[in-house]
Amino acid sequence: IIADGAAWIWRLADDRWPQARQRLDCYHAIQHLVAVGRALFGEEKVRLKAWLKPLVKQLRADSSLKVIRQLEEILTTLPAGATAQAAVAKEVEYFHEHQQRMDYRAGRRAGEPIGSGPIEATCRQMQCRFKRPGQFWSRKGDEALMCLETFWRNGRWHLLFPHTHFNPARN
């Protein structure tokens, strides 16, 4: 299961698919690193990028623990009560909460995605196909059409109609 950090998603995953591996969307995790960088450097983009680049590399290389330790070190250097301290503390807590879900190296080795982008893009394509203005589908018709669409997109049209040489891409 790949998702952002929303607690309800992980509770649902634990309830419905307790055996599933869970992975925090890598790009979502990077957004949280950017939030720390903005708290530290404001709008100084050059310093932000220089600080962020090695942390992103570590995170993707399955060094989430190293990233968390670095954030904790930064937290100890910030003055108590500072706005930056509160922002960094919040993100450190976030990374601790999701540490077990940030094994991106294992995901890549298994050929699994580390982000939800491809999934979100597929959902968007399907939604555009089925939710255009003026289109309304019954549940039965929607499921049948989705089945046909999926066979076509996956290049398996011939499994539905093996007796023809129909190519829907040329239709």
mmCIF file with all atom_site columns, C-alpha atoms in Angstrom:
data_model
loop_
_atom_site.group_PDB
_atom_site.id
_atom_site.type_symbol
_atom_site.label_atom_id
_atom_site.label_alt_id
_atom_site.label_comp_id
_atom_site.label_asym_id
_atom_site.label_entity_id
_atom_site.label_seq_id
_atom_site.pdbx_PDB_ins_code
_atom_site.Cartn_x
_atom_site.Cartn_y
_atom_site.Cartn_z
_atom_site.occupancy
_atom_site.B_iso_or_equiv
_atom_site.pdbx_formal_charge
_atom_site.auth_seq_id
_atom_site.auth_comp_id
_atom_site.auth_asym_id
_atom_site.auth_atom_id
_atom_site.pdbx_PDB_model_num
ATOM 1   C CA . ILE A 1 1   ? 0.000   0.000   0.000   1.00 0.00 ? 1   ILE A CA 1
ATOM 2   C CA . ILE A 1 2   ? 1.460   3.335   -1.036  1.00 0.00 ? 2   ILE A CA 1
ATOM 3   C CA . ALA A 1 3   ? -0.085  6.424   0.467   1.00 0.00 ? 3   ALA A CA 1
ATOM 4   C CA . ASP A 1 4   ? 0.598   9.808   1.979   1.00 0.00 ? 4   ASP A CA 1
ATOM 5   C CA . GLY A 1 5   ? 0.791   10.291  5.726   1.00 0.00 ? 5   GLY A CA 1
ATOM 6   C CA . ALA A 1 6   ? -2.929  10.493  6.471   1.00 0.00 ? 6   ALA A CA 1
ATOM 7   C CA . ALA A 1 7   ? -3.617  8.459   9.601   1.00 0.00 ? 7   ALA A CA 1
ATOM 8   C CA . TRP A 1 8   ? -7.004  7.245   8.363   1.00 0.00 ? 8   TRP A CA 1
ATOM 9   C CA . ILE A 1 9   ? -5.375  5.542   5.360   1.00 0.00 ? 9   ILE A CA 1
ATOM 10  C CA . TRP A 1 10  ? -2.988  3.562   7.541   1.00 0.00 ? 10  TRP A CA 1
ATOM 11  C CA . ARG A 1 11  ? -5.766  2.596   9.974   1.00 0.00 ? 11  ARG A CA 1
ATOM 12  C CA . LEU A 1 12  ? -7.840  1.377   7.039   1.00 0.00 ? 12  LEU A CA 1
ATOM 13  C CA . ALA A 1 13  ? -4.850  -0.543  5.661   1.00 0.00 ? 13  ALA A CA 1
ATOM 14  C CA . ASP A 1 14  ? -4.199  -2.182  9.042   1.00 0.00 ? 14  ASP A CA 1
ATOM 15  C CA . ASP A 1 15  ? -7.856  -3.150  9.310   1.00 0.00 ? 15  ASP A CA 1
ATOM 16  C CA . ARG A 1 16  ? -8.466  -4.427  5.769   1.00 0.00 ? 16  ARG A CA 1
ATOM 17  C CA . TRP A 1 17  ? -5.030  -5.649  4.662   1.00 0.00 ? 17  TRP A CA 1
ATOM 18  C CA . PRO A 1 18  ? -2.943  -6.373  7.755   1.00 0.00 ? 18  PRO A CA 1
ATOM 19  C CA . GLN A 1 19  ? -0.513  -8.541  5.765   1.00 0.00 ? 19  GLN A CA 1
ATOM 20  C CA . ALA A 1 20  ? 0.232   -5.819  3.183   1.00 0.00 ? 20  ALA A CA 1
ATOM 21  C CA . ARG A 1 21  ? 3.534   -3.972  3.081   1.00 0.00 ? 21  ARG A CA 1
ATOM 22  C CA . GLN A 1 22  ? 3.001   -0.288  3.671   1.00 0.00 ? 22  GLN A CA 1
ATOM 23  C CA . ARG A 1 23  ? 5.069   2.425   2.046   1.00 0.00 ? 23  ARG A CA 1
ATOM 24  C CA . LEU A 1 24  ? 4.894   6.152   2.550   1.00 0.00 ? 24  LEU A CA 1
ATOM 25  C CA . ASP A 1 25  ? 4.872   7.895   -0.816  1.00 0.00 ? 25  ASP A CA 1
ATOM 26  C CA . CYS A 1 26  ? 8.504   8.987   -1.243  1.00 0.00 ? 26  CYS A CA 1
ATOM 27  C CA . TYR A 1 27  ? 7.572   12.271  -2.853  1.00 0.00 ? 27  TYR A CA 1
ATOM 28  C CA . HIS A 1 28  ? 5.251   13.036  0.031   1.00 0.00 ? 28  HIS A CA 1
ATOM 29  C CA . ALA A 1 29  ? 8.112   12.378  2.471   1.00 0.00 ? 29  ALA A CA 1
ATOM 30  C CA . ILE A 1 30  ? 10.296  14.748  0.450   1.00 0.00 ? 30  ILE A CA 1
ATOM 31  C CA . GLN A 1 31  ? 7.628   17.441  0.804   1.00 0.00 ? 31  GLN A CA 1
ATOM 32  C CA . HIS A 1 32  ? 8.010   17.109  4.564   1.00 0.00 ? 32  HIS A CA 1
ATOM 33  C CA . LEU A 1 33  ? 11.778  17.562  4.230   1.00 0.00 ? 33  LEU A CA 1
ATOM 34  C CA . VAL A 1 34  ? 11.092  20.685  2.171   1.00 0.00 ? 34  VAL A CA 1
ATOM 35  C CA . ALA A 1 35  ? 8.868   21.962  5.003   1.00 0.00 ? 35  ALA A CA 1
ATOM 36  C CA . VAL A 1 36  ? 11.827  21.613  7.386   1.00 0.00 ? 36  VAL A CA 1
ATOM 37  C CA . GLY A 1 37  ? 14.092  23.379  4.906   1.00 0.00 ? 37  GLY A CA 1
ATOM 38  C CA . ARG A 1 38  ? 11.660  26.262  4.542   1.00 0.00 ? 38  ARG A CA 1
ATOM 39  C CA . ALA A 1 39  ? 11.436  26.588  8.324   1.00 0.00 ? 39  ALA A CA 1
ATOM 40  C CA . LEU A 1 40  ? 15.233  26.768  8.479   1.00 0.00 ? 40  LEU A CA 1
ATOM 41  C CA . PHE A 1 41  ? 16.079  28.804  5.380   1.00 0.00 ? 41  PHE A CA 1
ATOM 42  C CA . GLY A 1 42  ? 12.893  30.652  4.493   1.00 0.00 ? 42  GLY A CA 1
ATOM 43  C CA . GLU A 1 43  ? 12.937  31.649  0.852   1.00 0.00 ? 43  GLU A CA 1
ATOM 44  C CA . GLU A 1 44  ? 16.707  31.186  0.400   1.00 0.00 ? 44  GLU A CA 1
ATOM 45  C CA . LYS A 1 45  ? 16.342  28.673  -2.418  1.00 0.00 ? 45  LYS A CA 1
ATOM 46  C CA . VAL A 1 46  ? 20.053  28.074  -2.982  1.00 0.00 ? 46  VAL A CA 1
ATOM 47  C CA . ARG A 1 47  ? 20.671  27.130  0.659   1.00 0.00 ? 47  ARG A CA 1
ATOM 48  C CA . LEU A 1 48  ? 17.460  25.097  0.764   1.00 0.00 ? 48  LEU A CA 1
ATOM 49  C CA . LYS A 1 49  ? 18.420  23.058  -2.308  1.00 0.00 ? 49  LYS A CA 1
ATOM 50  C CA . ALA A 1 50  ? 21.965  22.501  -1.049  1.00 0.00 ? 50  ALA A CA 1
ATOM 51  C CA . TRP A 1 51  ? 20.642  21.278  2.303   1.00 0.00 ? 51  TRP A CA 1
ATOM 52  C CA . LEU A 1 52  ? 17.849  19.185  0.784   1.00 0.00 ? 52  LEU A CA 1
ATOM 53  C CA . LYS A 1 53  ? 19.762  17.303  -1.933  1.00 0.00 ? 53  LYS A CA 1
ATOM 54  C CA . PRO A 1 54  ? 21.844  14.991  0.316   1.00 0.00 ? 54  PRO A CA 1
ATOM 55  C CA . LEU A 1 55  ? 18.871  14.291  2.582   1.00 0.00 ? 55  LEU A CA 1
ATOM 56  C CA . VAL A 1 56  ? 16.709  13.220  -0.348  1.00 0.00 ? 56  VAL A CA 1
ATOM 57  C CA . LYS A 1 57  ? 19.517  10.984  -1.586  1.00 0.00 ? 57  LYS A CA 1
ATOM 58  C CA . GLN A 1 58  ? 19.809  9.377   1.864   1.00 0.00 ? 58  GLN A CA 1
ATOM 59  C CA . LEU A 1 59  ? 16.067  8.914   2.141   1.00 0.00 ? 59  LEU A CA 1
ATOM 60  C CA . ARG A 1 60  ? 15.853  7.147   -1.208  1.00 0.00 ? 60  ARG A CA 1
ATOM 61  C CA . ALA A 1 61  ? 18.860  4.968   -0.327  1.00 0.00 ? 61  ALA A CA 1
ATOM 62  C CA . ASP A 1 62  ? 16.916  3.629   2.682   1.00 0.00 ? 62  ASP A CA 1
ATOM 63  C CA . SER A 1 63  ? 18.678  5.743   5.236   1.00 0.00 ? 63  SER A CA 1
ATOM 64  C CA . SER A 1 64  ? 15.533  7.126   6.802   1.00 0.00 ? 64  SER A CA 1
ATOM 65  C CA . LEU A 1 65  ? 17.092  6.613   10.226  1.00 0.00 ? 65  LEU A CA 1
ATOM 66  C CA . LYS A 1 66  ? 20.059  8.823   9.249   1.00 0.00 ? 66  LYS A CA 1
ATOM 67  C CA . VAL A 1 67  ? 17.684  11.485  7.977   1.00 0.00 ? 67  VAL A CA 1
ATOM 68  C CA . ILE A 1 68  ? 15.711  11.391  11.217  1.00 0.00 ? 68  ILE A CA 1
ATOM 69  C CA . ARG A 1 69  ? 18.905  11.642  13.274  1.00 0.00 ? 69  ARG A CA 1
ATOM 70  C CA . GLN A 1 70  ? 20.016  14.688  11.288  1.00 0.00 ? 70  GLN A CA 1
ATOM 71  C CA . LEU A 1 71  ? 16.643  16.340  11.813  1.00 0.00 ? 71  LEU A CA 1
ATOM 72  C CA . GLU A 1 72  ? 16.872  15.589  15.538  1.00 0.00 ? 72  GLU A CA 1
ATOM 73  C CA . GLU A 1 73  ? 20.338  17.184  15.641  1.00 0.00 ? 73  GLU A CA 1
ATOM 74  C CA . ILE A 1 74  ? 18.985  20.288  13.931  1.00 0.00 ? 74  ILE A CA 1
ATOM 75  C CA . LEU A 1 75  ? 16.161  20.388  16.447  1.00 0.00 ? 75  LEU A CA 1
ATOM 76  C CA . THR A 1 76  ? 18.621  20.532  19.362  1.00 0.00 ? 76  THR A CA 1
ATOM 77  C CA . THR A 1 77  ? 20.323  23.604  17.876  1.00 0.00 ? 77  THR A CA 1
ATOM 78  C CA . LEU A 1 78  ? 17.156  25.669  17.527  1.00 0.00 ? 78  LEU A CA 1
ATOM 79  C CA . PRO A 1 79  ? 16.124  28.050  20.292  1.00 0.00 ? 79  PRO A CA 1
ATOM 80  C CA . ALA A 1 80  ? 13.177  26.881  22.383  1.00 0.00 ? 80  ALA A CA 1
ATOM 81  C CA . GLY A 1 81  ? 9.899   28.464  21.393  1.00 0.00 ? 81  GLY A CA 1
ATOM 82  C CA . ALA A 1 82  ? 11.123  29.506  17.933  1.00 0.00 ? 82  ALA A CA 1
ATOM 83  C CA . THR A 1 83  ? 8.761   29.027  15.013  1.00 0.00 ? 83  THR A CA 1
ATOM 84  C CA . ALA A 1 84  ? 11.384  26.919  13.244  1.00 0.00 ? 84  ALA A CA 1
ATOM 85  C CA . GLN A 1 85  ? 11.709  24.677  16.287  1.00 0.00 ? 85  GLN A CA 1
ATOM 86  C CA . ALA A 1 86  ? 7.990   23.891  16.299  1.00 0.00 ? 86  ALA A CA 1
ATOM 87  C CA . ALA A 1 87  ? 8.002   23.155  12.558  1.00 0.00 ? 87  ALA A CA 1
ATOM 88  C CA . VAL A 1 88  ? 11.059  20.891  12.759  1.00 0.00 ? 88  VAL A CA 1
ATOM 89  C CA . ALA A 1 89  ? 9.692   19.077  15.833  1.00 0.00 ? 89  ALA A CA 1
ATOM 90  C CA . LYS A 1 90  ? 6.445   18.385  13.978  1.00 0.00 ? 90  LYS A CA 1
ATOM 91  C CA . GLU A 1 91  ? 8.320   16.894  11.021  1.00 0.00 ? 91  GLU A CA 1
ATOM 92  C CA . VAL A 1 92  ? 10.636  14.822  13.227  1.00 0.00 ? 92  VAL A CA 1
ATOM 93  C CA . GLU A 1 93  ? 7.524   13.311  14.819  1.00 0.00 ? 93  GLU A CA 1
ATOM 94  C CA . TYR A 1 94  ? 6.086   12.662  11.345  1.00 0.00 ? 94  TYR A CA 1
ATOM 95  C CA . PHE A 1 95  ? 9.224   10.834  10.211  1.00 0.00 ? 95  PHE A CA 1
ATOM 96  C CA . HIS A 1 96  ? 9.330   8.758   13.411  1.00 0.00 ? 96  HIS A CA 1
ATOM 97  C CA . GLU A 1 97  ? 5.707   7.760   12.867  1.00 0.00 ? 97  GLU A CA 1
ATOM 98  C CA . HIS A 1 98  ? 6.394   6.579   9.310   1.00 0.00 ? 98  HIS A CA 1
ATOM 99  C CA . GLN A 1 99  ? 9.940   5.250   9.650   1.00 0.00 ? 99  GLN A CA 1
ATOM 100 C CA . GLN A 1 100 ? 8.878   1.636   9.017   1.00 0.00 ? 100 GLN A CA 1
ATOM 101 C CA . ARG A 1 101 ? 7.096   2.747   5.840   1.00 0.00 ? 101 ARG A CA 1
ATOM 102 C CA . MET A 1 102 ? 10.141  4.362   4.222   1.00 0.00 ? 102 MET A CA 1
ATOM 103 C CA . ASP A 1 103 ? 12.089  1.361   2.915   1.00 0.00 ? 103 ASP A CA 1
ATOM 104 C CA . TYR A 1 104 ? 12.390  2.720   -0.615  1.00 0.00 ? 104 TYR A CA 1
ATOM 105 C CA . ARG A 1 105 ? 15.465  0.674   -1.526  1.00 0.00 ? 105 ARG A CA 1
ATOM 106 C CA . ALA A 1 106 ? 13.597  -2.589  -0.876  1.00 0.00 ? 106 ALA A CA 1
ATOM 107 C CA . GLY A 1 107 ? 10.698  -1.336  -2.992  1.00 0.00 ? 107 GLY A CA 1
ATOM 108 C CA . ARG A 1 108 ? 12.956  -0.512  -5.919  1.00 0.00 ? 108 ARG A CA 1
ATOM 109 C CA . ARG A 1 109 ? 14.716  -3.880  -5.627  1.00 0.00 ? 109 ARG A CA 1
ATOM 110 C CA . ALA A 1 110 ? 11.343  -5.634  -5.738  1.00 0.00 ? 110 ALA A CA 1
ATOM 111 C CA . GLY A 1 111 ? 10.319  -3.599  -8.779  1.00 0.00 ? 111 GLY A CA 1
ATOM 112 C CA . GLU A 1 112 ? 7.633   -1.815  -6.795  1.00 0.00 ? 112 GLU A CA 1
ATOM 113 C CA . PRO A 1 113 ? 6.861   1.868   -7.120  1.00 0.00 ? 113 PRO A CA 1
ATOM 114 C CA . ILE A 1 114 ? 8.108   4.186   -4.373  1.00 0.00 ? 114 ILE A CA 1
ATOM 115 C CA . GLY A 1 115 ? 5.502   6.817   -5.093  1.00 0.00 ? 115 GLY A CA 1
ATOM 116 C CA . SER A 1 116 ? 1.821   6.921   -5.881  1.00 0.00 ? 116 SER A CA 1
ATOM 117 C CA . GLY A 1 117 ? 2.179   9.063   -9.024  1.00 0.00 ? 117 GLY A CA 1
ATOM 118 C CA . PRO A 1 118 ? 1.554   6.253   -11.562 1.00 0.00 ? 118 PRO A CA 1
ATOM 119 C CA . ILE A 1 119 ? -1.450  5.056   -9.577  1.00 0.00 ? 119 ILE A CA 1
ATOM 120 C CA . GLU A 1 120 ? -2.858  8.576   -9.309  1.00 0.00 ? 120 GLU A CA 1
ATOM 121 C CA . ALA A 1 121 ? -2.330  9.150   -13.040 1.00 0.00 ? 121 ALA A CA 1
ATOM 122 C CA . THR A 1 122 ? -4.178  5.935   -13.894 1.00 0.00 ? 122 THR A CA 1
ATOM 123 C CA . CYS A 1 123 ? -7.060  6.895   -11.612 1.00 0.00 ? 123 CYS A CA 1
ATOM 124 C CA . ARG A 1 124 ? -7.217  10.315  -13.235 1.00 0.00 ? 124 ARG A CA 1
ATOM 125 C CA . GLN A 1 125 ? -7.322  8.783   -16.727 1.00 0.00 ? 125 GLN A CA 1
ATOM 126 C CA . MET A 1 126 ? -10.149 6.476   -15.716 1.00 0.00 ? 126 MET A CA 1
ATOM 127 C CA . GLN A 1 127 ? -12.067 9.269   -14.012 1.00 0.00 ? 127 GLN A CA 1
ATOM 128 C CA . CYS A 1 128 ? -11.763 11.468  -17.097 1.00 0.00 ? 128 CYS A CA 1
ATOM 129 C CA . ARG A 1 129 ? -13.085 8.640   -19.248 1.00 0.00 ? 129 ARG A CA 1
ATOM 130 C CA . PHE A 1 130 ? -16.061 7.894   -17.035 1.00 0.00 ? 130 PHE A CA 1
ATOM 131 C CA . LYS A 1 131 ? -16.952 11.303  -15.634 1.00 0.00 ? 131 LYS A CA 1
ATOM 132 C CA . ARG A 1 132 ? -17.072 13.588  -18.625 1.00 0.00 ? 132 ARG A CA 1
ATOM 133 C CA . PRO A 1 133 ? -19.870 16.146  -18.847 1.00 0.00 ? 133 PRO A CA 1
ATOM 134 C CA . GLY A 1 134 ? -23.171 14.534  -19.704 1.00 0.00 ? 134 GLY A CA 1
ATOM 135 C CA . GLN A 1 135 ? -22.003 10.990  -19.031 1.00 0.00 ? 135 GLN A CA 1
ATOM 136 C CA . PHE A 1 136 ? -23.889 9.032   -16.425 1.00 0.00 ? 136 PHE A CA 1
ATOM 137 C CA . TRP A 1 137 ? -23.453 5.344   -15.826 1.00 0.00 ? 137 TRP A CA 1
ATOM 138 C CA . SER A 1 138 ? -25.322 2.765   -13.848 1.00 0.00 ? 138 SER A CA 1
ATOM 139 C CA . ARG A 1 139 ? -23.089 0.697   -11.585 1.00 0.00 ? 139 ARG A CA 1
ATOM 140 C CA . LYS A 1 140 ? -23.555 -2.330  -13.869 1.00 0.00 ? 140 LYS A CA 1
ATOM 141 C CA . GLY A 1 141 ? -22.724 -0.331  -17.008 1.00 0.00 ? 141 GLY A CA 1
ATOM 142 C CA . ASP A 1 142 ? -19.815 1.451   -15.328 1.00 0.00 ? 142 ASP A CA 1
ATOM 143 C CA . GLU A 1 143 ? -18.211 -1.822  -14.244 1.00 0.00 ? 143 GLU A CA 1
ATOM 144 C CA . ALA A 1 144 ? -18.657 -3.389  -17.686 1.00 0.00 ? 144 ALA A CA 1
ATOM 145 C CA . LEU A 1 145 ? -17.182 -0.358  -19.416 1.00 0.00 ? 145 LEU A CA 1
ATOM 146 C CA . MET A 1 146 ? -14.288 -0.224  -16.950 1.00 0.00 ? 146 MET A CA 1
ATOM 147 C CA . CYS A 1 147 ? -13.536 -3.887  -17.638 1.00 0.00 ? 147 CYS A CA 1
ATOM 148 C CA . LEU A 1 148 ? -13.440 -3.241  -21.399 1.00 0.00 ? 148 LEU A CA 1
ATOM 149 C CA . GLU A 1 149 ? -11.292 -0.131  -20.922 1.00 0.00 ? 149 GLU A CA 1
ATOM 150 C CA . THR A 1 150 ? -8.837  -2.036  -18.736 1.00 0.00 ? 150 THR A CA 1
ATOM 151 C CA . PHE A 1 151 ? -8.467  -4.869  -21.238 1.00 0.00 ? 151 PHE A CA 1
ATOM 152 C CA . TRP A 1 152 ? -7.845  -2.350  -24.017 1.00 0.00 ? 152 TRP A CA 1
ATOM 153 C CA . ARG A 1 153 ? -5.303  -0.285  -22.038 1.00 0.00 ? 153 ARG A CA 1
ATOM 154 C CA . ASN A 1 154 ? -3.388  -3.405  -21.027 1.00 0.00 ? 154 ASN A CA 1
ATOM 155 C CA . GLY A 1 155 ? -3.154  -4.712  -24.595 1.00 0.00 ? 155 GLY A CA 1
ATOM 156 C CA . ARG A 1 156 ? -5.342  -7.726  -23.824 1.00 0.00 ? 156 ARG A CA 1
ATOM 157 C CA . TRP A 1 157 ? -8.277  -7.020  -26.106 1.00 0.00 ? 157 TRP A CA 1
ATOM 158 C CA . HIS A 1 158 ? -7.535  -10.224 -27.994 1.00 0.00 ? 158 HIS A CA 1
ATOM 159 C CA . LEU A 1 159 ? -8.396  -12.231 -24.853 1.00 0.00 ? 159 LEU A CA 1
ATOM 160 C CA . LEU A 1 160 ? -11.965 -10.968 -25.005 1.00 0.00 ? 160 LEU A CA 1
ATOM 161 C CA . PHE A 1 161 ? -12.325 -11.376 -28.773 1.00 0.00 ? 161 PHE A CA 1
ATOM 162 C CA . PRO A 1 162 ? -9.827  -14.049 -29.879 1.00 0.00 ? 162 PRO A CA 1
ATOM 163 C CA . HIS A 1 163 ? -11.747 -14.784 -33.103 1.00 0.00 ? 163 HIS A CA 1
ATOM 164 C CA . THR A 1 164 ? -11.172 -11.283 -34.528 1.00 0.00 ? 164 THR A CA 1
ATOM 165 C CA . HIS A 1 165 ? -8.174  -9.228  -35.482 1.00 0.00 ? 165 HIS A CA 1
ATOM 166 C CA . PHE A 1 166 ? -9.866  -6.013  -34.407 1.00 0.00 ? 166 PHE A CA 1
ATOM 167 C CA . ASN A 1 167 ? -7.449  -3.360  -33.216 1.00 0.00 ? 167 ASN A CA 1
ATOM 168 C CA . PRO A 1 168 ? -9.306  -0.742  -31.158 1.00 0.00 ? 168 PRO A CA 1
ATOM 169 C CA . ALA A 1 169 ? -6.391  1.667   -31.519 1.00 0.00 ? 169 ALA A CA 1
ATOM 170 C CA . ARG A 1 170 ? -7.162  1.896   -35.268 1.00 0.00 ? 170 ARG A CA 1
ATOM 171 C CA . ASN A 1 171 ? -10.881 2.290   -34.798 1.00 0.00 ? 171 ASN A CA 1
#
